[in-house]
Amino acid sequence: MSTASPSASSSHDVDLLEAHDFCVSIALKAGSYLREQSAARAGLRGPDAAVELTAQIKMSSVDIVTAADMECERMITEAITERYPSHAIIGEESYSAGQEKRFLLTEAPTWIVDPLDGTVNYLHLFPQFCISIALVINKKPVVGAIYAPFTPGISSHAQDSQNGTLYSAADGLGSFLTQVNPENFPSLLDPLTRTREDRSTCSPTPYSARLPLLKPPGPFPPEAPKSCLFAAEWGKDRRDKLDGNLTKKVNSMWNMACEIGGRGGKGGMVHGVRSLGSAALDMAYVASGAIDIFWEAGCWEWDIAAGTCILVEAGGFMYSAQPPLDYKEGDALPSADLGSRLYLAIRPCSGTENETARQAQDRVAKEIWRRVERMDYVRPK
């Protein structure tokens, strides 16, 4: 967990605990809209319920924007503009609409918004979709909230998971999983319900279960990634080329799944390979310890910004999906650049007599690097 003060971020006068509560409240409001839209589409709100299902293709038939994406982004950006008028905002849909692919982030406080991560899942009423919102300062995610309105998580109150699961974090505060239910929804929705006295002591109330869920998180197996649960997404680049990103992703996932010694010695023998259709939720599950490793190339900063804050505050680490070109054995392993489109999330873990937790995470990252093919995802300067 970060040791930075949660009350303010260096060189910028931002109360991170207040920003965290605000971030949670707008994620919940947008998620409630998605719940209502999904219920209406499923016929649970009667024949006259208003449904906004207009869908448009962006770059390919698997890269889709719906009216719900646009409405959620409008709700979120309006709330941010009202509360933090001096802050910048980078939203997935407004970014895509302008066809602007440069890395736009500066050192200034910037909200990075994915109004609906898992749009294809939402379109099919597959419940793995979420709202993902992050505050980034000095190009570092310092606040994050991921709200999955139809996806229950594991906690002591799992029986009450009628409204889904919230993952949240702030730099220096920690990471939390909260089952959202009718009883605690009002207090979570209103960021002013926490008193200034609560803030001064950094009380986690009403955010219930600290991440990771296992206390303490277990060490990595000595032969990891063997016996680990591995997540990766297919991505939107579906071009059928022998040297294309899709082929490289398939080969990499094949390597991870294959028996030890197979695939020219690259076989990883992971317990399983999962593709959820939402990078934000992949990140949340790694932070909680439910998934050991998430490897992804091709997604964008709004897919992983909130998840990065949640992961790091839980004790995990975000590496690049592949070693830097100038990497040499023995070099320190750096964290991934937020705008790199190349991400490898490793879960929190315990150390052992012979290995610290960070040494174990580094070991696993290097074993992943050895088994995956180098991706070719670039963006204009």
Short mmCIF file of C-alpha atoms in Angstrom, two decimals:
data_model
loop_
_atom_site.label_atom_id
_atom_site.label_comp_id
_atom_site.label_asym_id
_atom_site.label_seq_id
_atom_site.Cartn_x
_atom_site.Cartn_y
_atom_site.Cartn_z
CA MET A 1 0.00 0.00 0.00
CA SER A 2 1.20 3.51 -0.70
CA THR A 3 2.47 5.51 2.27
CA ALA A 4 1.48 8.88 0.80
CA SER A 5 -0.90 11.08 2.73
CA PRO A 6 -4.51 10.47 1.67
CA SER A 7 -5.54 14.04 2.45
CA ALA A 8 -3.77 15.73 -0.44
CA SER A 9 -1.65 14.83 -3.44
CA SER A 10 1.82 16.32 -3.85
CA SER A 11 1.93 19.67 -5.70
CA HIS A 12 -1.86 19.71 -6.14
CA ASP A 13 -4.39 20.68 -3.50
CA VAL A 14 -6.75 17.71 -3.79
CA ASP A 15 -8.33 15.96 -0.82
CA LEU A 16 -8.03 12.35 -1.99
CA LEU A 17 -10.47 10.93 0.54
CA GLU A 18 -13.09 13.45 -0.55
CA ALA A 19 -12.28 12.70 -4.21
CA HIS A 20 -12.61 8.98 -3.48
CA ASP A 21 -16.09 9.39 -2.01
CA PHE A 22 -17.14 11.60 -4.90
CA CYS A 23 -15.75 9.10 -7.41
CA VAL A 24 -17.71 6.30 -5.74
CA SER A 25 -20.94 8.32 -5.77
CA ILE A 26 -20.82 9.10 -9.49
CA ALA A 27 -19.85 5.52 -10.36
CA LEU A 28 -22.89 4.29 -8.41
CA LYS A 29 -25.22 6.79 -10.06
CA ALA A 30 -24.06 5.82 -13.55
CA GLY A 31 -24.26 2.14 -12.62
CA SER A 32 -27.83 2.58 -11.42
CA TYR A 33 -28.71 3.93 -14.85
CA LEU A 34 -27.17 0.82 -16.44
CA ARG A 35 -29.15 -1.40 -14.06
CA GLU A 36 -32.40 0.27 -15.06
CA GLN A 37 -31.61 0.07 -18.77
CA SER A 38 -30.69 -3.60 -18.49
CA ALA A 39 -33.82 -4.40 -16.50
CA ALA A 40 -35.96 -2.60 -19.07
CA ARG A 41 -34.36 -4.52 -21.92
CA ALA A 42 -34.99 -7.77 -20.07
CA GLY A 43 -38.69 -6.88 -19.79
CA LEU A 44 -38.58 -6.40 -16.02
CA ARG A 45 -39.87 -2.82 -16.10
CA GLY A 46 -42.97 -3.35 -18.21
CA PRO A 47 -43.65 -2.82 -21.91
CA ASP A 48 -43.57 0.98 -21.72
CA ALA A 49 -40.12 1.31 -20.10
CA ALA A 50 -37.73 3.57 -22.03
CA VAL A 51 -34.78 1.69 -23.50
CA GLU A 52 -31.75 3.34 -25.10
CA LEU A 53 -30.09 0.59 -27.14
CA THR A 54 -28.77 2.47 -30.17
CA ALA A 55 -25.39 0.93 -31.02
CA GLN A 56 -22.73 2.15 -33.43
CA ILE A 57 -19.55 0.51 -34.66
CA LYS A 58 -16.35 2.46 -34.02
CA MET A 59 -13.29 0.68 -35.42
CA SER A 60 -14.69 -2.85 -35.91
CA SER A 61 -17.79 -4.92 -35.20
CA VAL A 62 -16.38 -5.74 -31.75
CA ASP A 63 -15.63 -2.08 -30.97
CA ILE A 64 -19.07 -0.70 -30.19
CA VAL A 65 -20.57 2.35 -28.54
CA THR A 66 -24.17 2.39 -27.32
CA ALA A 67 -26.48 5.16 -26.24
CA ALA A 68 -25.85 3.93 -22.69
CA ASP A 69 -22.10 4.59 -23.05
CA MET A 70 -22.80 8.13 -24.17
CA GLU A 71 -25.39 8.85 -21.49
CA CYS A 72 -23.17 7.49 -18.70
CA GLU A 73 -20.23 9.57 -19.89
CA ARG A 74 -22.44 12.67 -20.00
CA MET A 75 -23.66 12.05 -16.44
CA ILE A 76 -20.15 11.49 -15.12
CA THR A 77 -18.44 14.39 -16.90
CA GLU A 78 -21.15 16.85 -15.90
CA ALA A 79 -20.78 15.83 -12.25
CA ILE A 80 -16.98 16.16 -12.40
CA THR A 81 -17.17 19.54 -14.12
CA GLU A 82 -19.52 20.84 -11.44
CA ARG A 83 -17.45 19.52 -8.53
CA TYR A 84 -13.93 20.05 -9.94
CA PRO A 85 -14.20 22.72 -12.66
CA SER A 86 -10.42 23.12 -12.98
CA HIS A 87 -9.74 19.43 -13.55
CA ALA A 88 -9.27 17.91 -17.00
CA ILE A 89 -11.36 14.95 -18.17
CA ILE A 90 -10.48 12.17 -20.60
CA GLY A 91 -13.53 10.07 -21.47
CA GLU A 92 -13.42 7.05 -23.75
CA GLU A 93 -16.34 8.04 -25.94
CA SER A 94 -15.46 11.72 -26.37
CA TYR A 95 -11.86 10.67 -27.10
CA SER A 96 -12.96 8.08 -29.68
CA ALA A 97 -15.45 10.44 -31.32
CA GLY A 98 -12.63 12.87 -32.06
CA GLN A 99 -10.41 10.10 -33.40
CA GLU A 100 -7.67 11.48 -31.15
CA LYS A 101 -5.19 8.72 -30.37
CA ARG A 102 -2.31 10.68 -28.84
CA PHE A 103 -1.61 10.31 -25.13
CA LEU A 104 -3.33 13.41 -23.79
CA LEU A 105 -2.50 13.10 -20.11
CA THR A 106 -0.51 15.89 -18.42
CA GLU A 107 0.73 16.36 -14.83
CA ALA A 108 -2.49 18.21 -13.92
CA PRO A 109 -5.38 16.53 -12.07
CA THR A 110 -7.28 14.58 -14.72
CA TRP A 111 -10.30 12.30 -14.47
CA ILE A 112 -10.12 9.28 -16.77
CA VAL A 113 -13.53 7.79 -17.45
CA ASP A 114 -14.69 4.55 -19.02
CA PRO A 115 -18.46 5.00 -18.82
CA LEU A 116 -19.17 1.37 -19.75
CA ASP A 117 -16.32 -1.12 -19.81
CA GLY A 118 -17.59 -4.29 -21.41
CA THR A 119 -19.98 -2.75 -23.93
CA VAL A 120 -20.27 -6.00 -25.91
CA ASN A 121 -21.21 -7.80 -22.68
CA TYR A 122 -23.79 -5.13 -21.92
CA LEU A 123 -25.23 -5.46 -25.41
CA HIS A 124 -25.72 -9.20 -24.86
CA LEU A 125 -26.90 -8.77 -21.24
CA PHE A 126 -23.86 -10.72 -20.07
CA PRO A 127 -23.33 -9.32 -16.57
CA GLN A 128 -19.55 -8.67 -16.69
CA PHE A 129 -19.61 -4.93 -17.36
CA CYS A 130 -18.86 -1.95 -15.18
CA ILE A 131 -18.25 1.76 -14.68
CA SER A 132 -14.58 2.69 -14.27
CA ILE A 133 -13.46 6.15 -13.06
CA ALA A 134 -10.02 7.33 -11.94
CA LEU A 135 -8.41 10.54 -10.81
CA VAL A 136 -4.85 10.82 -12.08
CA ILE A 137 -2.32 13.38 -10.76
CA ASN A 138 1.25 13.67 -12.00
CA LYS A 139 0.32 10.83 -14.39
CA LYS A 140 -0.31 8.51 -11.43
CA PRO A 141 -3.76 7.08 -10.61
CA VAL A 142 -4.50 8.26 -7.08
CA VAL A 143 -8.24 7.50 -6.85
CA GLY A 144 -10.21 4.75 -8.52
CA ALA A 145 -13.71 3.26 -8.48
CA ILE A 146 -15.04 0.29 -10.44
CA TYR A 147 -18.71 -0.54 -10.03
CA ALA A 148 -20.15 -3.73 -11.54
CA PRO A 149 -23.90 -3.35 -11.05
CA PHE A 150 -24.80 -6.99 -11.84
CA THR A 151 -21.71 -8.84 -10.63
CA PRO A 152 -21.68 -10.03 -7.01
CA GLY A 153 -18.34 -10.44 -5.29
CA ILE A 154 -17.27 -12.49 -2.30
CA SER A 155 -17.55 -10.89 1.11
CA SER A 156 -19.16 -11.47 4.48
CA HIS A 157 -22.35 -9.91 3.11
CA ALA A 158 -22.54 -11.78 -0.20
CA GLN A 159 -26.18 -12.65 0.42
CA ASP A 160 -27.02 -8.94 0.11
CA SER A 161 -25.41 -8.40 -3.29
CA GLN A 162 -28.58 -7.23 -5.01
CA ASN A 163 -26.93 -4.21 -6.56
CA GLY A 164 -23.53 -5.61 -7.49
CA THR A 165 -20.01 -4.95 -6.30
CA LEU A 166 -17.93 -1.82 -5.85
CA TYR A 167 -14.13 -1.79 -5.88
CA SER A 168 -12.48 1.46 -4.79
CA ALA A 169 -9.18 2.90 -3.61
CA ALA A 170 -7.27 6.09 -2.89
CA ASP A 171 -3.54 6.60 -2.63
CA GLY A 172 -2.55 6.02 1.01
CA LEU A 173 -6.05 4.91 2.04
CA GLY A 174 -6.12 1.34 0.74
CA SER A 175 -8.38 -0.70 -1.52
CA PHE A 176 -11.87 -1.88 -0.67
CA LEU A 177 -14.57 -4.21 -1.90
CA THR A 178 -18.10 -3.24 -0.96
CA GLN A 179 -21.25 -5.26 -1.58
CA VAL A 180 -23.78 -2.68 -2.73
CA ASN A 181 -27.28 -3.36 -1.45
CA PRO A 182 -30.43 -1.35 -0.70
CA GLU A 183 -29.33 -0.80 2.90
CA ASN A 184 -25.95 0.79 2.27
CA PHE A 185 -26.63 2.34 -1.14
CA PRO A 186 -27.75 5.76 0.20
CA SER A 187 -24.65 6.25 2.36
CA LEU A 188 -22.36 5.24 -0.48
CA LEU A 189 -24.16 7.47 -2.94
CA ASP A 190 -23.76 10.67 -0.96
CA PRO A 191 -20.10 11.61 -0.46
CA LEU A 192 -21.07 14.16 2.22
CA THR A 193 -22.23 11.44 4.63
CA ARG A 194 -18.68 10.92 5.83
CA THR A 195 -17.81 13.50 8.44
CA ARG A 196 -14.64 15.54 8.51
CA GLU A 197 -13.66 13.65 11.69
CA ASP A 198 -13.95 10.38 9.75
CA ARG A 199 -11.74 11.83 7.03
CA SER A 200 -9.06 12.94 9.48
CA THR A 201 -8.70 9.39 10.79
CA CYS A 202 -9.00 7.85 7.30
CA SER A 203 -11.80 5.58 8.45
CA PRO A 204 -12.75 3.08 5.76
CA THR A 205 -16.40 3.13 6.82
CA PRO A 206 -18.64 2.46 4.97
CA TYR A 207 -16.22 0.62 2.64
CA SER A 208 -16.32 -2.83 4.12
CA ALA A 209 -13.76 -5.42 3.03
CA ARG A 210 -10.13 -4.51 2.49
CA LEU A 211 -8.45 -5.99 -0.58
CA PRO A 212 -6.99 -8.50 -1.14
CA LEU A 213 -9.68 -10.80 0.18
CA LEU A 214 -7.27 -13.43 1.51
CA LYS A 215 -5.47 -12.25 4.65
CA PRO A 216 -2.59 -12.51 4.16
CA PRO A 217 -2.50 -13.24 0.44
CA GLY A 218 -0.71 -16.47 -0.33
CA PRO A 219 2.75 -16.67 -1.88
CA PHE A 220 3.13 -17.48 -5.56
CA PRO A 221 3.84 -21.13 -6.41
CA PRO A 222 7.55 -21.79 -7.03
CA GLU A 223 6.80 -22.81 -10.63
CA ALA A 224 4.40 -19.94 -11.37
CA PRO A 225 2.66 -19.31 -13.70
CA LYS A 226 1.95 -23.02 -13.24
CA SER A 227 -1.13 -23.43 -11.02
CA CYS A 228 -2.13 -19.77 -11.45
CA LEU A 229 -5.37 -18.38 -12.86
CA PHE A 230 -4.50 -16.25 -15.89
CA ALA A 231 -6.70 -13.65 -17.59
CA ALA A 232 -6.26 -12.12 -21.05
CA GLU A 233 -8.59 -10.45 -23.53
CA TRP A 234 -8.91 -11.07 -27.27
CA GLY A 235 -8.88 -7.35 -28.03
CA LYS A 236 -10.34 -5.43 -30.93
CA ASP A 237 -7.56 -6.03 -33.48
CA ARG A 238 -8.96 -9.08 -35.29
CA ARG A 239 -6.91 -8.88 -38.49
CA ASP A 240 -5.96 -12.34 -39.75
CA LYS A 241 -2.21 -11.89 -40.24
CA LEU A 242 0.55 -14.34 -39.37
CA ASP A 243 2.54 -11.54 -37.71
CA GLY A 244 -0.52 -9.66 -36.44
CA ASN A 245 -1.52 -8.92 -32.87
CA LEU A 246 -4.38 -11.43 -32.86
CA THR A 247 -2.06 -14.28 -33.88
CA LYS A 248 0.48 -13.21 -31.27
CA LYS A 249 -2.20 -13.08 -28.56
CA VAL A 250 -3.51 -16.54 -29.45
CA ASN A 251 0.02 -17.98 -29.44
CA SER A 252 0.72 -16.34 -26.08
CA MET A 253 -2.44 -17.72 -24.50
CA TRP A 254 -1.63 -21.13 -26.01
CA ASN A 255 1.80 -20.97 -24.41
CA MET A 256 0.31 -20.13 -21.03
CA ALA A 257 -2.18 -23.00 -21.17
CA CYS A 258 0.10 -25.68 -22.57
CA GLU A 259 1.80 -28.36 -20.46
CA ILE A 260 5.20 -27.62 -18.92
CA GLY A 261 7.84 -28.30 -21.54
CA GLY A 262 5.41 -27.93 -24.41
CA ARG A 263 5.48 -25.21 -27.06
CA GLY A 264 9.27 -25.26 -27.24
CA GLY A 265 9.66 -24.94 -23.48
CA LYS A 266 7.20 -22.06 -23.17
CA GLY A 267 4.32 -24.08 -21.74
CA GLY A 268 3.01 -22.46 -18.56
CA MET A 269 0.39 -25.00 -17.40
CA VAL A 270 -1.80 -22.35 -15.79
CA HIS A 271 -4.95 -23.58 -14.07
CA GLY A 272 -7.09 -21.72 -16.59
CA VAL A 273 -7.29 -18.82 -19.02
CA ARG A 274 -10.18 -16.39 -18.48
CA SER A 275 -11.49 -13.71 -20.87
CA LEU A 276 -14.19 -11.66 -19.18
CA GLY A 277 -14.64 -8.93 -21.77
CA SER A 278 -13.82 -6.16 -19.28
CA ALA A 279 -10.24 -5.16 -18.54
CA ALA A 280 -11.39 -3.08 -15.57
CA LEU A 281 -12.99 -6.10 -13.93
CA ASP A 282 -9.96 -8.24 -14.77
CA MET A 283 -7.91 -5.68 -12.83
CA ALA A 284 -10.35 -5.66 -9.91
CA TYR A 285 -10.21 -9.45 -9.65
CA VAL A 286 -6.40 -9.41 -9.64
CA ALA A 287 -6.46 -6.81 -6.85
CA SER A 288 -8.81 -9.02 -4.84
CA GLY A 289 -6.65 -12.11 -5.44
CA ALA A 290 -9.33 -14.02 -7.35
CA ILE A 291 -7.17 -13.90 -10.50
CA ASP A 292 -3.40 -14.23 -10.19
CA ILE A 293 -2.27 -12.63 -13.46
CA PHE A 294 -3.85 -10.33 -16.04
CA TRP A 295 -1.92 -9.85 -19.27
CA GLU A 296 -3.22 -7.38 -21.82
CA ALA A 297 -2.00 -5.50 -24.87
CA GLY A 298 -4.10 -3.09 -26.89
CA CYS A 299 -6.43 -1.55 -24.34
CA TRP A 300 -6.29 2.08 -23.26
CA GLU A 301 -5.70 4.15 -20.15
CA TRP A 302 -9.42 4.40 -19.33
CA ASP A 303 -9.59 0.58 -19.23
CA ILE A 304 -6.93 0.26 -16.54
CA ALA A 305 -6.48 3.61 -14.71
CA ALA A 306 -8.93 2.93 -11.87
CA GLY A 307 -7.86 -0.70 -11.67
CA THR A 308 -4.21 0.33 -11.36
CA CYS A 309 -4.92 2.42 -8.26
CA ILE A 310 -6.99 -0.39 -6.74
CA LEU A 311 -4.33 -3.00 -7.57
CA VAL A 312 -1.36 -1.04 -6.23
CA GLU A 313 -3.14 -0.04 -3.00
CA ALA A 314 -3.99 -3.71 -2.45
CA GLY A 315 -0.33 -4.68 -2.77
CA GLY A 316 -0.23 -5.80 -6.39
CA PHE A 317 1.94 -4.42 -9.15
CA MET A 318 1.43 -3.30 -12.75
CA TYR A 319 4.23 -4.19 -15.15
CA SER A 320 4.48 -3.79 -18.89
CA ALA A 321 3.00 -6.68 -20.88
CA GLN A 322 6.44 -7.23 -22.38
CA PRO A 323 9.99 -6.30 -21.36
CA PRO A 324 11.25 -2.87 -22.42
CA LEU A 325 13.44 -3.01 -25.50
CA ASP A 326 16.47 -1.97 -23.45
CA TYR A 327 15.76 -4.42 -20.61
CA LYS A 328 18.71 -6.53 -19.44
CA GLU A 329 18.63 -9.39 -16.97
CA GLY A 330 19.24 -7.98 -13.53
CA ASP A 331 17.62 -4.62 -14.27
CA ALA A 332 14.93 -3.40 -11.90
CA LEU A 333 11.47 -4.06 -13.31
CA PRO A 334 9.63 -0.75 -13.76
CA SER A 335 5.91 -0.16 -13.54
CA ALA A 336 3.95 0.16 -16.77
CA ASP A 337 3.46 3.55 -18.37
CA LEU A 338 -0.20 4.49 -18.15
CA GLY A 339 -0.43 5.29 -21.87
CA SER A 340 1.62 2.35 -23.15
CA ARG A 341 -1.31 0.05 -24.04
CA LEU A 342 0.82 -2.81 -22.64
CA TYR A 343 -0.13 -4.06 -19.16
CA LEU A 344 0.65 -6.99 -16.88
CA ALA A 345 -1.09 -7.02 -13.50
CA ILE A 346 0.25 -9.32 -10.79
CA ARG A 347 -1.81 -9.96 -7.66
CA PRO A 348 -0.81 -9.14 -4.08
CA CYS A 349 1.18 -11.94 -2.47
CA SER A 350 3.09 -12.89 0.67
CA GLY A 351 6.83 -13.22 0.87
CA THR A 352 8.67 -16.31 2.08
CA GLU A 353 11.93 -16.91 3.93
CA ASN A 354 13.83 -16.77 0.66
CA GLU A 355 11.83 -14.20 -1.31
CA THR A 356 10.07 -10.93 -0.62
CA ALA A 357 6.62 -10.30 -2.06
CA ARG A 358 8.01 -7.91 -4.67
CA GLN A 359 10.73 -10.39 -5.64
CA ALA A 360 8.02 -13.02 -6.17
CA GLN A 361 5.98 -10.64 -8.32
CA ASP A 362 9.07 -9.80 -10.35
CA ARG A 363 9.79 -13.50 -10.81
CA VAL A 364 6.31 -14.18 -12.10
CA ALA A 365 6.43 -11.16 -14.42
CA LYS A 366 9.67 -12.37 -15.98
CA GLU A 367 8.21 -15.85 -16.46
CA ILE A 368 5.25 -14.29 -18.26
CA TRP A 369 7.57 -12.22 -20.45
CA ARG A 370 9.41 -15.40 -21.41
CA ARG A 371 6.21 -17.01 -22.66
CA VAL A 372 4.40 -14.22 -24.50
CA GLU A 373 5.05 -12.82 -27.97
CA ARG A 374 5.97 -9.18 -28.45
CA MET A 375 2.90 -7.11 -29.32
CA ASP A 376 2.84 -4.25 -31.81
CA TYR A 377 0.47 -1.68 -30.38
CA VAL A 378 1.49 1.91 -31.01
CA ARG A 379 -0.12 5.33 -30.80
CA PRO A 380 0.71 8.65 -32.46
CA LYS A 381 3.05 10.99 -30.61
#
